[in-house]
């Protein structure tokens, strides 16, 4: 049979001279066989990979440029919950007045605020759904939903899955966050409360800013939110709130593996930061409107400054259970030595401002990114800060360390932004519609609670006089910020710790 397969007649003798030819033919056939078998195997593998890629949509390796939100137009009014501090704002789009006031809904010095009813919402854009009307749960394609008795295939790598597990000895609490400053603050809070949490960084999973609905659905299909939600009782999402989108979708859809999960949004930047406009942006906002209409008890909101809540409400999103809990101002950066205490420091992020300092002969020292933290800044005569955000973690670190901060007055800061001198201002487009008197209610650098611990200058000439050695101006002879700011921060810290303690108690993760 073998000889017939190789082409030799049955009766022909197998001579030694024919062996090389036979070996050559056998090798050729064997090579053809291997190529065919290998091709089939490779084809099967490629088909499997293609199926898997279609199922996962390559979300775990997603890298997408940041898209800034395009819906910040300050057009919308609504009724229902509003932030604290009795803020009255007249919007330029409609001329109506929004009254931001609060009433207590819990006992004790640290309260969960409920909001008073104000001017009804009137949308000026057909693409925006009125928040006064009941919001139905957004419809999702069945392919995005899990059957209650069927778990999807996991597409997480072993390393990624291990990063989602609670660390040994930790409570079933995860802090899901990518920002170093907010991580340090949460570490300080939890250490003071005696709670050990697990940190999960979205960067480790290729998650980029401004998560879209398609990206969130892909993460859910890849078993990411199931692996995260099923292992924790509380997930606190910090810094970039759209990172929470897949988990909030699961909470909204009441998936079984999220049946007991509490989600806390720790908002330190706009809640829709990086989310695009149009249909995707409206889907994102309607997700939160649905939780509001449903009065979801397992959904909590913390903002570290009042502007975050104001911004959300201006875009038709309201929260029922929210608190303003300011950062604790913790920093473990050691102070640098050999600091000139007769001059002021300034982070040279804004070259045009630096040119003005030279023009007015203001004695300042330009600081780089490794300036030494708040304990180093406290050694300077003053630190000049022109806000690029409504609030920063550095602001509270400086207050806790007794840094003498000099900030442009509201009128001067607005002028610097309007004429383009104030560069690198992340929040200006969102702040621009506000009146000057509202700055003291929603912008931390001008807030009534913090203004006693900061110096404001109305002009660069005024700043020059304050910093000039000839005038003899000193902080000790004025507000005495070096002593008073740390004392004021201690009071804020007590409120912050009490607020987080209450949240963990409400979520069943802490026994008082």
JSON list of C-alpha atoms in Angstrom, two decimals, residues 323-497:
[
{"chain": "A", "resi": 323, "resn": "UNK", "atom": "CA", "xyz": [-22.91, 65.95, 50.42]},
{"chain": "A", "resi": 324, "resn": "UNK", "atom": "CA", "xyz": [-20.22, 68.56, 49.99]},
{"chain": "A", "resi": 325, "resn": "UNK", "atom": "CA", "xyz": [-17.16, 67.10, 51.74]},
{"chain": "A", "resi": 326, "resn": "UNK", "atom": "CA", "xyz": [-14.00, 69.10, 51.23]},
{"chain": "A", "resi": 327, "resn": "UNK", "atom": "CA", "xyz": [-10.57, 67.44, 50.90]},
{"chain": "A", "resi": 328, "resn": "UNK", "atom": "CA", "xyz": [-8.58, 66.89, 54.07]},
{"chain": "A", "resi": 329, "resn": "UNK", "atom": "CA", "xyz": [-5.48, 68.62, 52.68]},
{"chain": "A", "resi": 330, "resn": "UNK", "atom": "CA", "xyz": [-3.17, 65.73, 53.51]},
{"chain": "A", "resi": 331, "resn": "UNK", "atom": "CA", "xyz": [0.31, 65.69, 51.97]},
{"chain": "A", "resi": 332, "resn": "UNK", "atom": "CA", "xyz": [3.38, 63.63, 52.83]},
{"chain": "A", "resi": 333, "resn": "UNK", "atom": "CA", "xyz": [5.81, 65.57, 50.58]},
{"chain": "A", "resi": 334, "resn": "UNK", "atom": "CA", "xyz": [8.82, 66.66, 52.71]},
{"chain": "A", "resi": 335, "resn": "UNK", "atom": "CA", "xyz": [9.81, 70.33, 52.72]},
{"chain": "A", "resi": 336, "resn": "UNK", "atom": "CA", "xyz": [12.84, 71.50, 50.77]},
{"chain": "A", "resi": 337, "resn": "UNK", "atom": "CA", "xyz": [15.65, 73.40, 52.44]},
{"chain": "A", "resi": 338, "resn": "UNK", "atom": "CA", "xyz": [17.27, 76.78, 51.66]},
{"chain": "A", "resi": 339, "resn": "UNK", "atom": "CA", "xyz": [14.08, 78.63, 50.75]},
{"chain": "A", "resi": 340, "resn": "UNK", "atom": "CA", "xyz": [14.19, 82.44, 50.48]},
{"chain": "A", "resi": 341, "resn": "UNK", "atom": "CA", "xyz": [11.43, 83.57, 52.85]},
{"chain": "A", "resi": 342, "resn": "UNK", "atom": "CA", "xyz": [11.57, 87.15, 51.56]},
{"chain": "A", "resi": 343, "resn": "UNK", "atom": "CA", "xyz": [10.21, 86.33, 48.10]},
{"chain": "A", "resi": 344, "resn": "UNK", "atom": "CA", "xyz": [7.01, 84.84, 46.67]},
{"chain": "A", "resi": 345, "resn": "UNK", "atom": "CA", "xyz": [6.70, 81.61, 44.70]},
{"chain": "A", "resi": 346, "resn": "UNK", "atom": "CA", "xyz": [4.76, 81.11, 41.47]},
{"chain": "A", "resi": 347, "resn": "UNK", "atom": "CA", "xyz": [4.24, 78.04, 39.27]},
{"chain": "A", "resi": 348, "resn": "UNK", "atom": "CA", "xyz": [5.15, 79.31, 35.81]},
{"chain": "A", "resi": 349, "resn": "UNK", "atom": "CA", "xyz": [2.35, 77.51, 33.97]},
{"chain": "A", "resi": 350, "resn": "UNK", "atom": "CA", "xyz": [1.08, 80.77, 32.49]},
{"chain": "A", "resi": 351, "resn": "UNK", "atom": "CA", "xyz": [3.86, 82.64, 30.62]},
{"chain": "A", "resi": 352, "resn": "UNK", "atom": "CA", "xyz": [1.72, 85.75, 30.04]},
{"chain": "A", "resi": 353, "resn": "UNK", "atom": "CA", "xyz": [1.26, 86.20, 33.78]},
{"chain": "A", "resi": 354, "resn": "UNK", "atom": "CA", "xyz": [4.97, 85.74, 34.27]},
{"chain": "A", "resi": 355, "resn": "UNK", "atom": "CA", "xyz": [5.57, 88.59, 31.82]},
{"chain": "A", "resi": 356, "resn": "UNK", "atom": "CA", "xyz": [3.27, 90.83, 33.87]},
{"chain": "A", "resi": 357, "resn": "UNK", "atom": "CA", "xyz": [5.27, 90.07, 37.02]},
{"chain": "A", "resi": 358, "resn": "UNK", "atom": "CA", "xyz": [8.40, 91.26, 35.22]},
{"chain": "A", "resi": 359, "resn": "UNK", "atom": "CA", "xyz": [6.63, 94.32, 33.84]},
{"chain": "A", "resi": 360, "resn": "UNK", "atom": "CA", "xyz": [5.47, 95.42, 37.29]},
{"chain": "A", "resi": 361, "resn": "UNK", "atom": "CA", "xyz": [8.77, 94.47, 38.92]},
{"chain": "A", "resi": 362, "resn": "UNK", "atom": "CA", "xyz": [7.10, 91.97, 41.27]},
{"chain": "A", "resi": 363, "resn": "UNK", "atom": "CA", "xyz": [9.69, 89.84, 43.13]},
{"chain": "A", "resi": 364, "resn": "UNK", "atom": "CA", "xyz": [8.69, 86.23, 42.44]},
{"chain": "A", "resi": 365, "resn": "UNK", "atom": "CA", "xyz": [10.53, 82.94, 42.10]},
{"chain": "A", "resi": 366, "resn": "UNK", "atom": "CA", "xyz": [9.43, 80.69, 39.26]},
{"chain": "A", "resi": 367, "resn": "UNK", "atom": "CA", "xyz": [8.79, 77.15, 40.50]},
{"chain": "A", "resi": 368, "resn": "UNK", "atom": "CA", "xyz": [8.85, 73.95, 38.46]},
{"chain": "A", "resi": 369, "resn": "UNK", "atom": "CA", "xyz": [6.80, 70.79, 38.94]},
{"chain": "A", "resi": 370, "resn": "UNK", "atom": "CA", "xyz": [9.10, 69.57, 41.73]},
{"chain": "A", "resi": 371, "resn": "UNK", "atom": "CA", "xyz": [8.52, 72.62, 43.90]},
{"chain": "A", "resi": 372, "resn": "UNK", "atom": "CA", "xyz": [8.43, 70.64, 47.14]},
{"chain": "A", "resi": 373, "resn": "UNK", "atom": "CA", "xyz": [4.77, 70.49, 48.13]},
{"chain": "A", "resi": 374, "resn": "UNK", "atom": "CA", "xyz": [2.83, 72.63, 50.63]},
{"chain": "A", "resi": 375, "resn": "UNK", "atom": "CA", "xyz": [5.41, 72.51, 53.42]},
{"chain": "A", "resi": 376, "resn": "UNK", "atom": "CA", "xyz": [7.92, 74.12, 51.05]},
{"chain": "A", "resi": 377, "resn": "UNK", "atom": "CA", "xyz": [5.43, 76.75, 49.84]},
{"chain": "A", "resi": 378, "resn": "UNK", "atom": "CA", "xyz": [4.76, 77.66, 53.48]},
{"chain": "A", "resi": 379, "resn": "UNK", "atom": "CA", "xyz": [8.39, 78.85, 53.76]},
{"chain": "A", "resi": 380, "resn": "UNK", "atom": "CA", "xyz": [7.97, 81.52, 51.09]},
{"chain": "A", "resi": 381, "resn": "UNK", "atom": "CA", "xyz": [6.67, 84.96, 51.94]},
{"chain": "A", "resi": 382, "resn": "UNK", "atom": "CA", "xyz": [3.65, 84.09, 49.81]},
{"chain": "A", "resi": 383, "resn": "UNK", "atom": "CA", "xyz": [2.51, 81.84, 46.99]},
{"chain": "A", "resi": 384, "resn": "UNK", "atom": "CA", "xyz": [0.74, 83.45, 44.01]},
{"chain": "A", "resi": 385, "resn": "UNK", "atom": "CA", "xyz": [-2.07, 81.33, 42.61]},
{"chain": "A", "resi": 386, "resn": "UNK", "atom": "CA", "xyz": [-4.21, 82.25, 39.61]},
{"chain": "A", "resi": 387, "resn": "UNK", "atom": "CA", "xyz": [-6.90, 79.54, 39.63]},
{"chain": "A", "resi": 388, "resn": "UNK", "atom": "CA", "xyz": [-7.13, 77.21, 36.64]},
{"chain": "A", "resi": 389, "resn": "UNK", "atom": "CA", "xyz": [-9.94, 75.22, 38.28]},
{"chain": "A", "resi": 390, "resn": "UNK", "atom": "CA", "xyz": [-12.79, 76.05, 40.64]},
{"chain": "A", "resi": 391, "resn": "UNK", "atom": "CA", "xyz": [-11.06, 73.88, 43.24]},
{"chain": "A", "resi": 392, "resn": "UNK", "atom": "CA", "xyz": [-7.88, 71.82, 43.46]},
{"chain": "A", "resi": 393, "resn": "UNK", "atom": "CA", "xyz": [-6.44, 69.32, 45.90]},
{"chain": "A", "resi": 394, "resn": "UNK", "atom": "CA", "xyz": [-3.41, 71.60, 46.20]},
{"chain": "A", "resi": 395, "resn": "UNK", "atom": "CA", "xyz": [-5.62, 74.41, 47.53]},
{"chain": "A", "resi": 396, "resn": "UNK", "atom": "CA", "xyz": [-6.52, 72.38, 50.61]},
{"chain": "A", "resi": 397, "resn": "UNK", "atom": "CA", "xyz": [-3.02, 71.06, 51.07]},
{"chain": "A", "resi": 398, "resn": "UNK", "atom": "CA", "xyz": [-1.80, 74.67, 51.15]},
{"chain": "A", "resi": 399, "resn": "UNK", "atom": "CA", "xyz": [-4.48, 75.73, 53.63]},
{"chain": "A", "resi": 400, "resn": "UNK", "atom": "CA", "xyz": [-3.63, 72.86, 55.96]},
{"chain": "A", "resi": 401, "resn": "UNK", "atom": "CA", "xyz": [0.06, 73.81, 55.82]},
{"chain": "A", "resi": 402, "resn": "UNK", "atom": "CA", "xyz": [-0.57, 77.52, 56.43]},
{"chain": "A", "resi": 403, "resn": "UNK", "atom": "CA", "xyz": [0.62, 78.71, 53.01]},
{"chain": "A", "resi": 404, "resn": "UNK", "atom": "CA", "xyz": [0.08, 82.45, 52.46]},
{"chain": "A", "resi": 405, "resn": "UNK", "atom": "CA", "xyz": [-1.81, 82.42, 49.15]},
{"chain": "A", "resi": 406, "resn": "UNK", "atom": "CA", "xyz": [-2.36, 85.52, 47.00]},
{"chain": "A", "resi": 407, "resn": "UNK", "atom": "CA", "xyz": [-5.10, 85.20, 44.39]},
{"chain": "A", "resi": 408, "resn": "UNK", "atom": "CA", "xyz": [-6.50, 87.63, 41.79]},
{"chain": "A", "resi": 409, "resn": "UNK", "atom": "CA", "xyz": [-9.80, 89.13, 42.94]},
{"chain": "A", "resi": 410, "resn": "UNK", "atom": "CA", "xyz": [-12.92, 87.84, 41.16]},
{"chain": "A", "resi": 411, "resn": "UNK", "atom": "CA", "xyz": [-13.03, 90.92, 38.92]},
{"chain": "A", "resi": 412, "resn": "UNK", "atom": "CA", "xyz": [-9.34, 90.70, 38.00]},
{"chain": "A", "resi": 413, "resn": "UNK", "atom": "CA", "xyz": [-9.50, 86.92, 37.47]},
{"chain": "A", "resi": 414, "resn": "UNK", "atom": "CA", "xyz": [-12.43, 87.33, 35.09]},
{"chain": "A", "resi": 415, "resn": "UNK", "atom": "CA", "xyz": [-10.58, 90.07, 33.21]},
{"chain": "A", "resi": 416, "resn": "UNK", "atom": "CA", "xyz": [-7.48, 87.87, 32.87]},
{"chain": "A", "resi": 417, "resn": "UNK", "atom": "CA", "xyz": [-9.60, 85.09, 31.39]},
{"chain": "A", "resi": 418, "resn": "UNK", "atom": "CA", "xyz": [-11.54, 87.40, 29.08]},
{"chain": "A", "resi": 419, "resn": "UNK", "atom": "CA", "xyz": [-8.43, 88.99, 27.54]},
{"chain": "A", "resi": 420, "resn": "UNK", "atom": "CA", "xyz": [-6.51, 85.71, 27.20]},
{"chain": "A", "resi": 421, "resn": "UNK", "atom": "CA", "xyz": [-3.84, 86.49, 29.80]},
{"chain": "A", "resi": 422, "resn": "UNK", "atom": "CA", "xyz": [-5.04, 83.64, 32.03]},
{"chain": "A", "resi": 423, "resn": "UNK", "atom": "CA", "xyz": [-3.79, 80.60, 30.16]},
{"chain": "A", "resi": 424, "resn": "UNK", "atom": "CA", "xyz": [-4.45, 76.97, 31.10]},
{"chain": "A", "resi": 425, "resn": "UNK", "atom": "CA", "xyz": [-7.87, 77.69, 32.63]},
{"chain": "A", "resi": 426, "resn": "UNK", "atom": "CA", "xyz": [-9.81, 74.43, 32.50]},
{"chain": "A", "resi": 427, "resn": "UNK", "atom": "CA", "xyz": [-13.03, 75.76, 33.97]},
{"chain": "A", "resi": 428, "resn": "UNK", "atom": "CA", "xyz": [-13.46, 79.20, 32.40]},
{"chain": "A", "resi": 429, "resn": "UNK", "atom": "CA", "xyz": [-16.08, 78.29, 29.78]},
{"chain": "A", "resi": 430, "resn": "UNK", "atom": "CA", "xyz": [-18.24, 76.75, 32.50]},
{"chain": "A", "resi": 431, "resn": "UNK", "atom": "CA", "xyz": [-17.72, 79.62, 34.96]},
{"chain": "A", "resi": 432, "resn": "UNK", "atom": "CA", "xyz": [-18.12, 82.46, 32.43]},
{"chain": "A", "resi": 433, "resn": "UNK", "atom": "CA", "xyz": [-21.96, 82.71, 32.67]},
{"chain": "A", "resi": 434, "resn": "UNK", "atom": "CA", "xyz": [-21.80, 83.33, 36.43]},
{"chain": "A", "resi": 435, "resn": "UNK", "atom": "CA", "xyz": [-22.09, 86.78, 37.91]},
{"chain": "A", "resi": 436, "resn": "UNK", "atom": "CA", "xyz": [-19.21, 88.00, 40.08]},
{"chain": "A", "resi": 437, "resn": "UNK", "atom": "CA", "xyz": [-21.26, 87.79, 43.26]},
{"chain": "A", "resi": 438, "resn": "UNK", "atom": "CA", "xyz": [-21.81, 84.08, 42.63]},
{"chain": "A", "resi": 439, "resn": "UNK", "atom": "CA", "xyz": [-18.09, 83.29, 42.72]},
{"chain": "A", "resi": 440, "resn": "UNK", "atom": "CA", "xyz": [-18.12, 83.40, 46.51]},
{"chain": "A", "resi": 441, "resn": "UNK", "atom": "CA", "xyz": [-20.76, 80.66, 46.58]},
{"chain": "A", "resi": 442, "resn": "UNK", "atom": "CA", "xyz": [-19.56, 78.07, 44.09]},
{"chain": "A", "resi": 443, "resn": "UNK", "atom": "CA", "xyz": [-15.83, 78.67, 43.40]},
{"chain": "A", "resi": 444, "resn": "UNK", "atom": "CA", "xyz": [-13.61, 77.48, 46.26]},
{"chain": "A", "resi": 445, "resn": "UNK", "atom": "CA", "xyz": [-10.87, 80.05, 45.70]},
{"chain": "A", "resi": 446, "resn": "UNK", "atom": "CA", "xyz": [-13.47, 82.75, 46.41]},
{"chain": "A", "resi": 447, "resn": "UNK", "atom": "CA", "xyz": [-15.87, 80.84, 48.66]},
{"chain": "A", "resi": 448, "resn": "UNK", "atom": "CA", "xyz": [-17.06, 82.53, 51.84]},
{"chain": "A", "resi": 449, "resn": "UNK", "atom": "CA", "xyz": [-15.85, 79.55, 53.89]},
{"chain": "A", "resi": 450, "resn": "UNK", "atom": "CA", "xyz": [-12.26, 79.91, 52.64]},
{"chain": "A", "resi": 451, "resn": "UNK", "atom": "CA", "xyz": [-11.81, 83.60, 51.80]},
{"chain": "A", "resi": 452, "resn": "UNK", "atom": "CA", "xyz": [-10.67, 84.49, 55.36]},
{"chain": "A", "resi": 453, "resn": "UNK", "atom": "CA", "xyz": [-7.52, 82.45, 54.68]},
{"chain": "A", "resi": 454, "resn": "UNK", "atom": "CA", "xyz": [-6.54, 84.02, 51.34]},
{"chain": "A", "resi": 455, "resn": "UNK", "atom": "CA", "xyz": [-5.37, 87.41, 50.11]},
{"chain": "A", "resi": 456, "resn": "UNK", "atom": "CA", "xyz": [-6.94, 88.95, 47.01]},
{"chain": "A", "resi": 457, "resn": "UNK", "atom": "CA", "xyz": [-5.31, 91.60, 44.82]},
{"chain": "A", "resi": 458, "resn": "UNK", "atom": "CA", "xyz": [-7.31, 93.85, 42.50]},
{"chain": "A", "resi": 459, "resn": "UNK", "atom": "CA", "xyz": [-4.31, 94.84, 40.36]},
{"chain": "A", "resi": 460, "resn": "UNK", "atom": "CA", "xyz": [-0.71, 93.87, 39.78]},
{"chain": "A", "resi": 461, "resn": "UNK", "atom": "CA", "xyz": [0.37, 97.18, 41.28]},
{"chain": "A", "resi": 462, "resn": "UNK", "atom": "CA", "xyz": [-1.42, 96.19, 44.49]},
{"chain": "A", "resi": 463, "resn": "UNK", "atom": "CA", "xyz": [0.38, 92.83, 44.42]},
{"chain": "A", "resi": 464, "resn": "UNK", "atom": "CA", "xyz": [3.72, 94.59, 43.94]},
{"chain": "A", "resi": 465, "resn": "UNK", "atom": "CA", "xyz": [3.10, 96.80, 46.97]},
{"chain": "A", "resi": 466, "resn": "UNK", "atom": "CA", "xyz": [2.14, 93.81, 49.14]},
{"chain": "A", "resi": 467, "resn": "UNK", "atom": "CA", "xyz": [5.27, 91.87, 48.20]},
{"chain": "A", "resi": 468, "resn": "UNK", "atom": "CA", "xyz": [7.71, 94.76, 48.18]},
{"chain": "A", "resi": 469, "resn": "UNK", "atom": "CA", "xyz": [10.31, 94.65, 50.94]},
{"chain": "A", "resi": 470, "resn": "UNK", "atom": "CA", "xyz": [10.01, 98.40, 51.39]},
{"chain": "A", "resi": 471, "resn": "UNK", "atom": "CA", "xyz": [6.37, 98.36, 52.47]},
{"chain": "A", "resi": 472, "resn": "UNK", "atom": "CA", "xyz": [7.01, 96.02, 55.38]},
{"chain": "A", "resi": 473, "resn": "UNK", "atom": "CA", "xyz": [3.79, 94.08, 54.76]},
{"chain": "A", "resi": 474, "resn": "UNK", "atom": "CA", "xyz": [3.54, 90.81, 56.72]},
{"chain": "A", "resi": 475, "resn": "UNK", "atom": "CA", "xyz": [0.92, 88.12, 57.07]},
{"chain": "A", "resi": 476, "resn": "UNK", "atom": "CA", "xyz": [1.25, 88.22, 60.85]},
{"chain": "A", "resi": 477, "resn": "UNK", "atom": "CA", "xyz": [0.15, 91.83, 60.82]},
{"chain": "A", "resi": 478, "resn": "UNK", "atom": "CA", "xyz": [-2.88, 91.10, 58.64]},
{"chain": "A", "resi": 479, "resn": "UNK", "atom": "CA", "xyz": [-4.96, 87.89, 58.42]},
{"chain": "A", "resi": 480, "resn": "UNK", "atom": "CA", "xyz": [-2.31, 85.71, 60.10]},
{"chain": "A", "resi": 481, "resn": "UNK", "atom": "CA", "xyz": [-3.04, 82.90, 57.64]},
{"chain": "A", "resi": 482, "resn": "UNK", "atom": "CA", "xyz": [-0.08, 80.81, 58.79]},
{"chain": "A", "resi": 483, "resn": "UNK", "atom": "CA", "xyz": [-1.82, 80.25, 62.11]},
{"chain": "A", "resi": 484, "resn": "UNK", "atom": "CA", "xyz": [-5.51, 80.57, 61.26]},
{"chain": "A", "resi": 485, "resn": "UNK", "atom": "CA", "xyz": [-5.74, 78.48, 58.07]},
{"chain": "A", "resi": 486, "resn": "UNK", "atom": "CA", "xyz": [-4.57, 75.20, 59.69]},
{"chain": "A", "resi": 487, "resn": "UNK", "atom": "CA", "xyz": [-7.05, 75.77, 62.51]},
{"chain": "A", "resi": 488, "resn": "UNK", "atom": "CA", "xyz": [-9.87, 76.35, 60.03]},
{"chain": "A", "resi": 489, "resn": "UNK", "atom": "CA", "xyz": [-8.88, 73.23, 58.10]},
{"chain": "A", "resi": 490, "resn": "UNK", "atom": "CA", "xyz": [-9.14, 71.12, 61.24]},
{"chain": "A", "resi": 491, "resn": "UNK", "atom": "CA", "xyz": [-12.82, 72.04, 61.46]},
{"chain": "A", "resi": 492, "resn": "UNK", "atom": "CA", "xyz": [-13.33, 71.14, 57.80]},
{"chain": "A", "resi": 493, "resn": "UNK", "atom": "CA", "xyz": [-11.54, 67.84, 58.33]},
{"chain": "A", "resi": 494, "resn": "UNK", "atom": "CA", "xyz": [-13.91, 66.87, 61.14]},
{"chain": "A", "resi": 495, "resn": "UNK", "atom": "CA", "xyz": [-16.90, 67.53, 58.87]},
{"chain": "A", "resi": 496, "resn": "UNK", "atom": "CA", "xyz": [-15.31, 65.50, 56.07]},
{"chain": "A", "resi": 497, "resn": "UNK", "atom": "CA", "xyz": [-14.54, 62.51, 58.29]}
]
